[in-house]
XYZ file of C-alpha atoms in Angstrom:
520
model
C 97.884 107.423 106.380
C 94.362 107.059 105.370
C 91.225 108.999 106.086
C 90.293 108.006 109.337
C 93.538 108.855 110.989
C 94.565 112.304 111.751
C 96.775 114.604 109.926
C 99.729 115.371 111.273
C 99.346 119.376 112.942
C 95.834 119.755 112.124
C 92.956 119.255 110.147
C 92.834 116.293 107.870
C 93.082 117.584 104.068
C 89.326 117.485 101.935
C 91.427 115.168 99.476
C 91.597 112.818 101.915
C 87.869 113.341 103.105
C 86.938 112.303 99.558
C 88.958 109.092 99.584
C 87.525 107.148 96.794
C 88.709 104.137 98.790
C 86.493 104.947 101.435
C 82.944 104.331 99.692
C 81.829 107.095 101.117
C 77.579 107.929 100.706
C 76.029 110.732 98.772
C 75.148 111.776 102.580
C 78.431 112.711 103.463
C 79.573 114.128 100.180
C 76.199 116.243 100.316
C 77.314 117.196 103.774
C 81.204 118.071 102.079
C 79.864 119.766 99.461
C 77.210 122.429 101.797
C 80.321 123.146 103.584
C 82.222 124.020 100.868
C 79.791 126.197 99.404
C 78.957 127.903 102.982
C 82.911 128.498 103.264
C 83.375 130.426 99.858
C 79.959 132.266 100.207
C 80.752 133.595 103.751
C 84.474 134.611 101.972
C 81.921 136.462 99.575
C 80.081 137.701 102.374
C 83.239 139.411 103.883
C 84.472 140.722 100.604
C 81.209 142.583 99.756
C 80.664 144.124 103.534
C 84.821 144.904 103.060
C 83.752 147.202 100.060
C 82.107 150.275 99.676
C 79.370 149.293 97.381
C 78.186 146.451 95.578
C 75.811 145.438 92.638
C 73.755 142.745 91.740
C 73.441 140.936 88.152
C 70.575 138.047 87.434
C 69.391 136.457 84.771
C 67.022 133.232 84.228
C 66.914 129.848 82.112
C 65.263 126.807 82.100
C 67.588 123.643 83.049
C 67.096 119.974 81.656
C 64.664 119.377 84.535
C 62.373 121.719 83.194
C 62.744 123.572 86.714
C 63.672 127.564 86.074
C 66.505 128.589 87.633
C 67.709 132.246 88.265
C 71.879 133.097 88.533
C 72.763 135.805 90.648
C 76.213 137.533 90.495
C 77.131 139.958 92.734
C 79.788 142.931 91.926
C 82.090 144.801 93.914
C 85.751 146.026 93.761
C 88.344 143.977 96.226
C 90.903 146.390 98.159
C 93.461 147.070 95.816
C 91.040 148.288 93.155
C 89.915 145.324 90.828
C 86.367 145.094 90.059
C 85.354 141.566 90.639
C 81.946 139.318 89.740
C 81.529 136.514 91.815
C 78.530 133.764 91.088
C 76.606 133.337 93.916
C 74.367 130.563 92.872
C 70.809 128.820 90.821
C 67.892 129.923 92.972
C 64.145 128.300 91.664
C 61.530 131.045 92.879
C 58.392 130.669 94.570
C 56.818 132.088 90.587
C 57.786 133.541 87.261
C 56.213 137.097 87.894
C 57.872 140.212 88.709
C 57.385 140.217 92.485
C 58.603 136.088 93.010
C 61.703 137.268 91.297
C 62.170 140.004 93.052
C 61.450 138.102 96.853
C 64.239 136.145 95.602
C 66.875 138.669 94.730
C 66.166 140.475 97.960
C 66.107 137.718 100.300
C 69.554 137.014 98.790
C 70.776 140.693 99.095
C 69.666 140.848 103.205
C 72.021 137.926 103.219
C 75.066 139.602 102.083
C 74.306 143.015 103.695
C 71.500 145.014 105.985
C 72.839 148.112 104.427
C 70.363 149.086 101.546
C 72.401 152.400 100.539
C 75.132 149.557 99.666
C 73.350 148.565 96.395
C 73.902 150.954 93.773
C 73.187 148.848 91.070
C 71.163 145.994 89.000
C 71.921 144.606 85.372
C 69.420 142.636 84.067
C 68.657 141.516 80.053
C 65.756 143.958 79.798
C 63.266 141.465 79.641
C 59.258 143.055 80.261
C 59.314 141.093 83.609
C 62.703 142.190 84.694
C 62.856 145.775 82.977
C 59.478 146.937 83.882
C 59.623 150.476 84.547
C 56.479 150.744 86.581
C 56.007 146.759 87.629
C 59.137 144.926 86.749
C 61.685 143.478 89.410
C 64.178 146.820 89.210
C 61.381 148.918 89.927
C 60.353 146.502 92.978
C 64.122 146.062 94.192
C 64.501 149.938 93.534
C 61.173 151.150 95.688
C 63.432 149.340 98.872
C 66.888 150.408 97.603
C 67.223 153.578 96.578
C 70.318 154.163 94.968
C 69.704 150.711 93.000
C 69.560 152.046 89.825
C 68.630 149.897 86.604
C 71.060 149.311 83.520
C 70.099 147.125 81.001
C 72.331 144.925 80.018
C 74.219 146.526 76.845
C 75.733 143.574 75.497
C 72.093 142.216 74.903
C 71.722 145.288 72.867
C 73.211 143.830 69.960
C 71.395 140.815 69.831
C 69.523 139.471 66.753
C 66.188 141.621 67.543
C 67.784 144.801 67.758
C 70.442 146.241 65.853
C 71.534 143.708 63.611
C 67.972 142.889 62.356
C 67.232 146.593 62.024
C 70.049 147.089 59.592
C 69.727 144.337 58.104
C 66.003 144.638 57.549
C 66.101 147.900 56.090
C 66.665 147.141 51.941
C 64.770 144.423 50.031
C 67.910 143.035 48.676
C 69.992 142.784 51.470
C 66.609 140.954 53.130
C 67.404 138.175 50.277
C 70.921 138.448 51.117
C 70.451 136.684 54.488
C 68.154 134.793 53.027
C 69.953 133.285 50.947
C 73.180 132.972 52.991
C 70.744 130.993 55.625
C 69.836 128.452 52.111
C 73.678 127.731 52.127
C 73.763 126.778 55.690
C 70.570 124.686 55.606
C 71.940 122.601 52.005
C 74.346 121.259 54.699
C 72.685 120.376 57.419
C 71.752 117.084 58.544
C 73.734 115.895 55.619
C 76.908 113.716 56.079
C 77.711 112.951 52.604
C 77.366 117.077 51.322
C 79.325 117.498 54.716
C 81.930 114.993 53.667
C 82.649 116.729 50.200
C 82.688 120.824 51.879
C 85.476 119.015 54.274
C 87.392 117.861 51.172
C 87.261 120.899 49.134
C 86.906 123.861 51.422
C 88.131 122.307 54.734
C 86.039 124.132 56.603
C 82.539 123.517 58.058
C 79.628 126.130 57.068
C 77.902 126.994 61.210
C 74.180 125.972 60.939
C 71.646 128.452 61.340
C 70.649 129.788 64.619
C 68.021 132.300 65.961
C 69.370 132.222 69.038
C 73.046 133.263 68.541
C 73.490 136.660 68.063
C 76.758 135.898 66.069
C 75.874 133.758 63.505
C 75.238 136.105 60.491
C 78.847 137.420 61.254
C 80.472 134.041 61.107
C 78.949 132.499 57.769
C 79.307 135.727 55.973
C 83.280 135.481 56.919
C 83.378 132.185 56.066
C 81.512 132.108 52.401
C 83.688 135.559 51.827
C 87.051 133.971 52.636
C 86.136 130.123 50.691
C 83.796 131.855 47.892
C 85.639 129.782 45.286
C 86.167 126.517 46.978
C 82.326 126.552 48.027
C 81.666 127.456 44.144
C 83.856 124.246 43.519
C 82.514 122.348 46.406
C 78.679 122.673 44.439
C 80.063 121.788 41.494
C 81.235 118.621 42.609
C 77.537 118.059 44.276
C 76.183 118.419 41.138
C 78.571 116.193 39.092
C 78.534 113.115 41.615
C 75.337 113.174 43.495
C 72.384 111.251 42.127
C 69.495 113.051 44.064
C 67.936 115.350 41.744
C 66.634 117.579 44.441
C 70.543 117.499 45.555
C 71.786 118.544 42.081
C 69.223 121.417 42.106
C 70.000 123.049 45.289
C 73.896 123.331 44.861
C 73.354 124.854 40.915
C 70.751 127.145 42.280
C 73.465 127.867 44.988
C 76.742 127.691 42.943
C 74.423 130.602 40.517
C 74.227 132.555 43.495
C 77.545 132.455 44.716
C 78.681 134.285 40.796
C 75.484 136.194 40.852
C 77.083 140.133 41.170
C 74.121 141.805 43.929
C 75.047 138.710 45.783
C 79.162 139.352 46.471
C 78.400 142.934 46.718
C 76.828 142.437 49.564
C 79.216 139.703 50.617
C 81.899 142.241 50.509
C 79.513 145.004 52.539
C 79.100 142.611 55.362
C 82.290 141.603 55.637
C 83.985 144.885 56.177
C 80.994 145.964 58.510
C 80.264 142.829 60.618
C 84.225 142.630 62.530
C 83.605 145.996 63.841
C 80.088 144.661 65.556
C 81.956 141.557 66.554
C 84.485 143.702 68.128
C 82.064 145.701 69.989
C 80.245 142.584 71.458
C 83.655 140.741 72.593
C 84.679 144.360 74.459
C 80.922 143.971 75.854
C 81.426 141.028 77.754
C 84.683 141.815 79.796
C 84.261 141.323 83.395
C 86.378 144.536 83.935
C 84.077 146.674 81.284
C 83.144 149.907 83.396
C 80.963 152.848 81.697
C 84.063 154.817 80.407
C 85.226 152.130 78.850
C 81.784 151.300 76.817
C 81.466 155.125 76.202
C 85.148 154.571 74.542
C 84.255 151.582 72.542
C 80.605 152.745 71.619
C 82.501 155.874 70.333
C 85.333 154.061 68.130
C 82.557 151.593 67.059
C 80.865 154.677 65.442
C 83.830 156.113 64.076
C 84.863 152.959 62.342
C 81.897 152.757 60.954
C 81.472 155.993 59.408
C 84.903 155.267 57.895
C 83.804 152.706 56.250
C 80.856 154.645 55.185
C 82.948 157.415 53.091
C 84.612 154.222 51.808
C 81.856 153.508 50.431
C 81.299 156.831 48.908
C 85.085 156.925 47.349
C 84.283 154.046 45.316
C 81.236 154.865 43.068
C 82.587 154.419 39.796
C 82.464 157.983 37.295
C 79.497 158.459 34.572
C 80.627 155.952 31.660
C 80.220 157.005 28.265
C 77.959 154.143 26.489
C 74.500 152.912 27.770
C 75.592 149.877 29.068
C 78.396 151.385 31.092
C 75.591 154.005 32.210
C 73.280 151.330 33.452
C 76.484 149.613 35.248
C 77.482 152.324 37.123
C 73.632 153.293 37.956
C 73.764 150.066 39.680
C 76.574 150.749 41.574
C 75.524 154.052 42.815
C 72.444 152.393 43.924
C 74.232 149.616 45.387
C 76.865 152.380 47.096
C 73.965 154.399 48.589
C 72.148 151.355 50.032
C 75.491 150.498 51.856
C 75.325 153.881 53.215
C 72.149 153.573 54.491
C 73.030 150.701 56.077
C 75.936 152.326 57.752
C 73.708 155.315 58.968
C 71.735 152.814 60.906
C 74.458 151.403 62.146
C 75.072 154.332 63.895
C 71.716 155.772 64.668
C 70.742 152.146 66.459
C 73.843 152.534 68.669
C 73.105 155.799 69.469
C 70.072 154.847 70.505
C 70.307 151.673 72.079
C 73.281 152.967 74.028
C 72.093 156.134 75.481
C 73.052 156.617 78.388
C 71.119 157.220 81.469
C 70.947 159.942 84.419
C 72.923 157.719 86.431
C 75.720 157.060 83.920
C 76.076 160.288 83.044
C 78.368 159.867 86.088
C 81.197 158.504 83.881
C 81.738 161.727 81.357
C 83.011 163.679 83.972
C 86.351 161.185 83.667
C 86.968 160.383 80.382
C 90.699 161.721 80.035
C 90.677 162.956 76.495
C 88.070 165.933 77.224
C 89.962 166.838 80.502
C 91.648 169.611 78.666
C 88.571 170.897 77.843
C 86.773 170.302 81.238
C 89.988 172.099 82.771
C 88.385 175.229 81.163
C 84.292 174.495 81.829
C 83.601 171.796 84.265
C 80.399 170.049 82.260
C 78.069 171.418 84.782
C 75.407 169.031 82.923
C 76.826 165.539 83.686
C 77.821 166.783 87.147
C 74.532 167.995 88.342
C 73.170 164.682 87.157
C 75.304 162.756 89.301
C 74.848 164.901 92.236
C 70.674 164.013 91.224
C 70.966 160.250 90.693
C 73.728 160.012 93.810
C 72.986 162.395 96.654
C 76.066 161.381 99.098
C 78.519 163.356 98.162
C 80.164 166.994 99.219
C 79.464 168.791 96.286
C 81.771 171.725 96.512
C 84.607 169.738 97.547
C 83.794 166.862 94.692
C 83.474 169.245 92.104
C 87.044 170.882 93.821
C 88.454 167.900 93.134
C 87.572 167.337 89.771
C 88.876 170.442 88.856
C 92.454 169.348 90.155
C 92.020 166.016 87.851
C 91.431 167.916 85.084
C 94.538 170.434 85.470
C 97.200 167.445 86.042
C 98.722 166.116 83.108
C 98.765 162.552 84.831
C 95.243 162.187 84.888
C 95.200 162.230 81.348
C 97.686 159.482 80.565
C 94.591 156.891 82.431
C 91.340 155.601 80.621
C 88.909 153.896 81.991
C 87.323 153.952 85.727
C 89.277 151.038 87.094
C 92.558 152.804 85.576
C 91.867 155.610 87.124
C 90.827 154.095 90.207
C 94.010 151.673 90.824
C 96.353 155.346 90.013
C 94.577 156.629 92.986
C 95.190 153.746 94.963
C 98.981 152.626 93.788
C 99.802 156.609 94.323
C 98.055 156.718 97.689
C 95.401 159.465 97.148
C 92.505 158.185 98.505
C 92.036 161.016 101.095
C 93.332 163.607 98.679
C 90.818 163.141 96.585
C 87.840 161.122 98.810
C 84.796 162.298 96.742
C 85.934 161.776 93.615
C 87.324 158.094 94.649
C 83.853 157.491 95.912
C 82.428 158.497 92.622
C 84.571 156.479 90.865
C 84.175 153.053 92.682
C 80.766 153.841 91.758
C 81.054 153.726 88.016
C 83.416 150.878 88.741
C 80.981 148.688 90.473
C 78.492 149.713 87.682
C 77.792 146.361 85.701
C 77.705 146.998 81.861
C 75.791 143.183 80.818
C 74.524 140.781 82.476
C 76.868 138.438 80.571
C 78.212 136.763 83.844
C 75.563 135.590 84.838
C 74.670 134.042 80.832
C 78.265 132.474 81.778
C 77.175 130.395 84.601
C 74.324 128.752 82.492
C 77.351 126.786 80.687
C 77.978 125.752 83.934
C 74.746 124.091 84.686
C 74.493 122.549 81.484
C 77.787 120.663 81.835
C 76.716 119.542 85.804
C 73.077 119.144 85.506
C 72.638 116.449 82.786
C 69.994 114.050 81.293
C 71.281 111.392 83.371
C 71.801 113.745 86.543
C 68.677 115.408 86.176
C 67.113 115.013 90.083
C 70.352 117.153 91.496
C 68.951 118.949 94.519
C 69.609 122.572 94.385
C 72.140 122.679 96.989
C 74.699 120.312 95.739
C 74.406 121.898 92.308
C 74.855 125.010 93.721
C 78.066 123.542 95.542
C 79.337 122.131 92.543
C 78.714 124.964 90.198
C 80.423 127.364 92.774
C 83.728 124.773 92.747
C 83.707 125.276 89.424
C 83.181 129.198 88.726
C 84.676 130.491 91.601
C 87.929 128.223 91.273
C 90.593 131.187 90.666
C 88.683 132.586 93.936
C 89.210 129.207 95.804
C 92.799 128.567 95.034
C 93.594 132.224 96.360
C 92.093 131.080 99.727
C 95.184 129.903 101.603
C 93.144 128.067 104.503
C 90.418 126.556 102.125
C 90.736 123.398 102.971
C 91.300 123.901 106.711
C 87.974 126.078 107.191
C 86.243 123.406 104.743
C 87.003 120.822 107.689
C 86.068 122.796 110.796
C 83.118 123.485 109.151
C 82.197 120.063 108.380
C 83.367 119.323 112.093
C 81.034 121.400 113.489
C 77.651 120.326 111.261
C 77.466 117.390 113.454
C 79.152 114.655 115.623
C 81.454 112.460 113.905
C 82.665 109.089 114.669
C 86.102 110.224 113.740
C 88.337 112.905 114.799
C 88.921 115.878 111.846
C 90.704 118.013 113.713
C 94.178 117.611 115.743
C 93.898 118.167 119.350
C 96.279 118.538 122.085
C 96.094 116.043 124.682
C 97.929 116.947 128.632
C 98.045 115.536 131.035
């Protein structure tokens, strides 16, 4: 059978449709592809009017065109309880200032629902133009929606320019530190035959420097910690075999460094205080991350660091008897007390980075461990700042109910909003407990980061090329969707079959798509 005949029973399969054999036009593939990305937008459509509440996640980049291009995600939680973000598409604005953005988003929200109580939320990086608290887009989408409340994206609030160069600015010699970890990174850059000698000795490639990657301190510190003697080597065999006399001078100034004491100190600080930021980030950027859940990990993020902290303290050597021991250990407890300084900021830029607002306060009033404790004092504080940021609820029979949550011992066995949500669900208490299960597909819907939507900029880069720059916005759109949304896609029994009526529909064919039954 090829693709003009019929399939047999009913609609003829997209496969088919896209018949290479067929030299089919850009035309009709254009035409494929706008029904394909109507068909999984209108299965968005039904999802978000399905659920009680959604939110809405944007950020913006530039593509290889030079034409700025915003993402916006959309979240919501599905029926039985899982939070989902689905990409909705690129969108090029009529301008770059806070109002143009904002047309956009909204025209795009009226498409997806007339209910404006719906929106409850809207993540954004935190730029000036997005942030704004008296101009920027979240004010203007918040003066139309009033339960849209703002959360800046917390996974951005580790990047480069905030807590990591705040610590790491604090003491002149861990300022050198960096700098002279970023010397090591540039001695190999742009450099195949110092390149070819590091992959013969240490096997592993040093990651060039970056302002842009929020992760790159963490990476080169792990890797000159865990090769410090084959790089050491690795130098000396620069300087014994390379002719270059600017070479020869930049791996012994580097090889000196490597031995030099102030240097692996704070090799070893770094590396015992960088995983636990790395670990923070990765948690950060889970699609499922809900506001208990970051609470959690902002909490054991602090606690692992002030371990590490007293660590710090257990290991300043005792007073040594003769001058030069003296002067030693002097060192050290300068050295240990800088380190703990650097912990303490740690902490203090997490604690203030991550404070949470009136509207999150939402999510203390179900974090399980302190139930026992709420059982006795309901924390009137975080409860009459919910009922202040979210005025839909029955407050006497809410707070009711969250007195019964915190007196059952089964409560307590679930962390995390979309834990506790799916327990509600799986055990069938949605009625029993209606305001609190309102409450918490709140929180659930909540996005932490705007990290989705950073996601779907990989996207573009890999579809919109230098040599397929002049993609209209529709057909990258379709393509980008096919590619994002494809777990969504292949859960869609009758994909295929609604991509065809569709496309049967858009206009009159000279072929028959669709089966039809014939009497007489």
């Amino acid at each position: 059978m090829n693709c003009h005949q019929t399939a047999e029973g009913g609609a003829c399969r997209i496969q088919l449709i896209f018949c290479h054999t067929c030299g089919l036009s850009k035309v009709i593939q254009n035409d494929m592809l706008d029904c394909i990305l109507f068909v999984i937008r209108q299965n968005i459509k039904n999802e978000i009017q399905q659920s009680d509440f959604c939110s809405i996640i944007a950020d913006e980049t530039t593509d290889i065109s030079s034409q700025f291009q915003m993402s916006i995600v959309f979240r919501y939680i599905l029926s039985d309880g899982t939070p989902v973000e689905r990409f909705w598409g690129f969108f090029i604005p009529s301008g770059h200032d806070a109002k143009s953005l904002s047309d956009c988003i909204k025209d795009n929200l009226k498409e997806v629902s007339e209910n404006t109580d719906k929106l409850i939320s809207q993540s954004y990086d935190g730029a000036a133009v997005m942030g704004g608290r008296f101009s920027g887009v979240q004010k203007l989408i918040s003066d139309e929606y009033k339960y849209a409340h703002f959360v800046h994206c917390y996974a951005h609030q580790l990047k480069k320019n905030l807590i990591l160069s705040k610590a790491t600015t604090q003491n002149r010699d861990v300022r050198i530190f960096f700098s002279n970890l970023t010397d090591i990174t540039n001695f190999f850059s742009n450099s195949p035959q110092k390149v070819a000698i590091l992959d013969k000795i240490v096997n592993h490639r040093i990651p060039r420097s970056s302002n842009t990657r929020w992760n790159f301190k963490s990476r080169i510190i792990n890797i000159v910690y865990e090769n410090h003697e084959s790089i050491i080597e690795c130098f000396e065999e620069i300087e014994n075999t390379f002719n270059q006399n600017i070479a020869i001078n930049q791996a012994g100034a580097l090889r000196r460094l490597l031995n030099d004491n102030t240097f692996i100190f704070w090799l070893n600080v770094f590396h015992r205080l960088m995983p636990h930021v790395d670990i923070l980030y990765n948690q950060l950027q889970k699609r499922t991350i809900d506001p208990i859940q970051v609470n959690n990990a902002i909490n054991k993020f602090k606690e692992n660091i002030q371990n590490e902290r007293n660590n710090f303290s257990n290991e300043v050597p005792d007073d040594a008897l003769t001058s030069k021991r003296k002067k030693s250990n002097d060192t050290n407890v300068s050295r240990n007390a800088a380190s703990k300084e650097i912990c303490d900021v740690f902490i203090s830029s997490v604690q203030d980075r991550f404070e949470y607002k009136d509207h999150l306060f939402a999510s203390y009033l179900f974090i399980s461990p302190n139930f026992p404790s709420y059982k006795k004092h309901i924390p009137q504080q975080y409860f009459d700042k919910t009922i202040e940021s979210y005025p839909v609820f029955d407050n006497n029979k809410l707070e009711t109910e969250l007195k019964l949550i915190y007196k059952r011992t089964d409560f307590r066995d679930v962390s995390g909003a979309v834990n506790l949500l799916k327990f509600i669900i799986d055990n069938n208490l949605q009625s029993v407990f209606s305001e609190s299960y309102k409450l918490i597909l709140i929180i659930a819907t909540i996005p932490m980061t705007s990290a989705e939507a950073e996601r779907s900029f990989s996207t573009l880069k890999r579809i919109k090329t230098f040599l397929r720059n002049t993609m209209v916005e529709e057909r990258l759109n379709a393509l980008a969707m096919l590619s994002i949304e494809k777990s969504m896609i292949n859960e869609m029994s009758n994909f295929n079959e609604e991509v065809i009526k569709v496309f049967k529909q858009k206009k009159d064919r000279r072929i028959d798509l669709v089966f039809k039954n014939v009497t007489d």
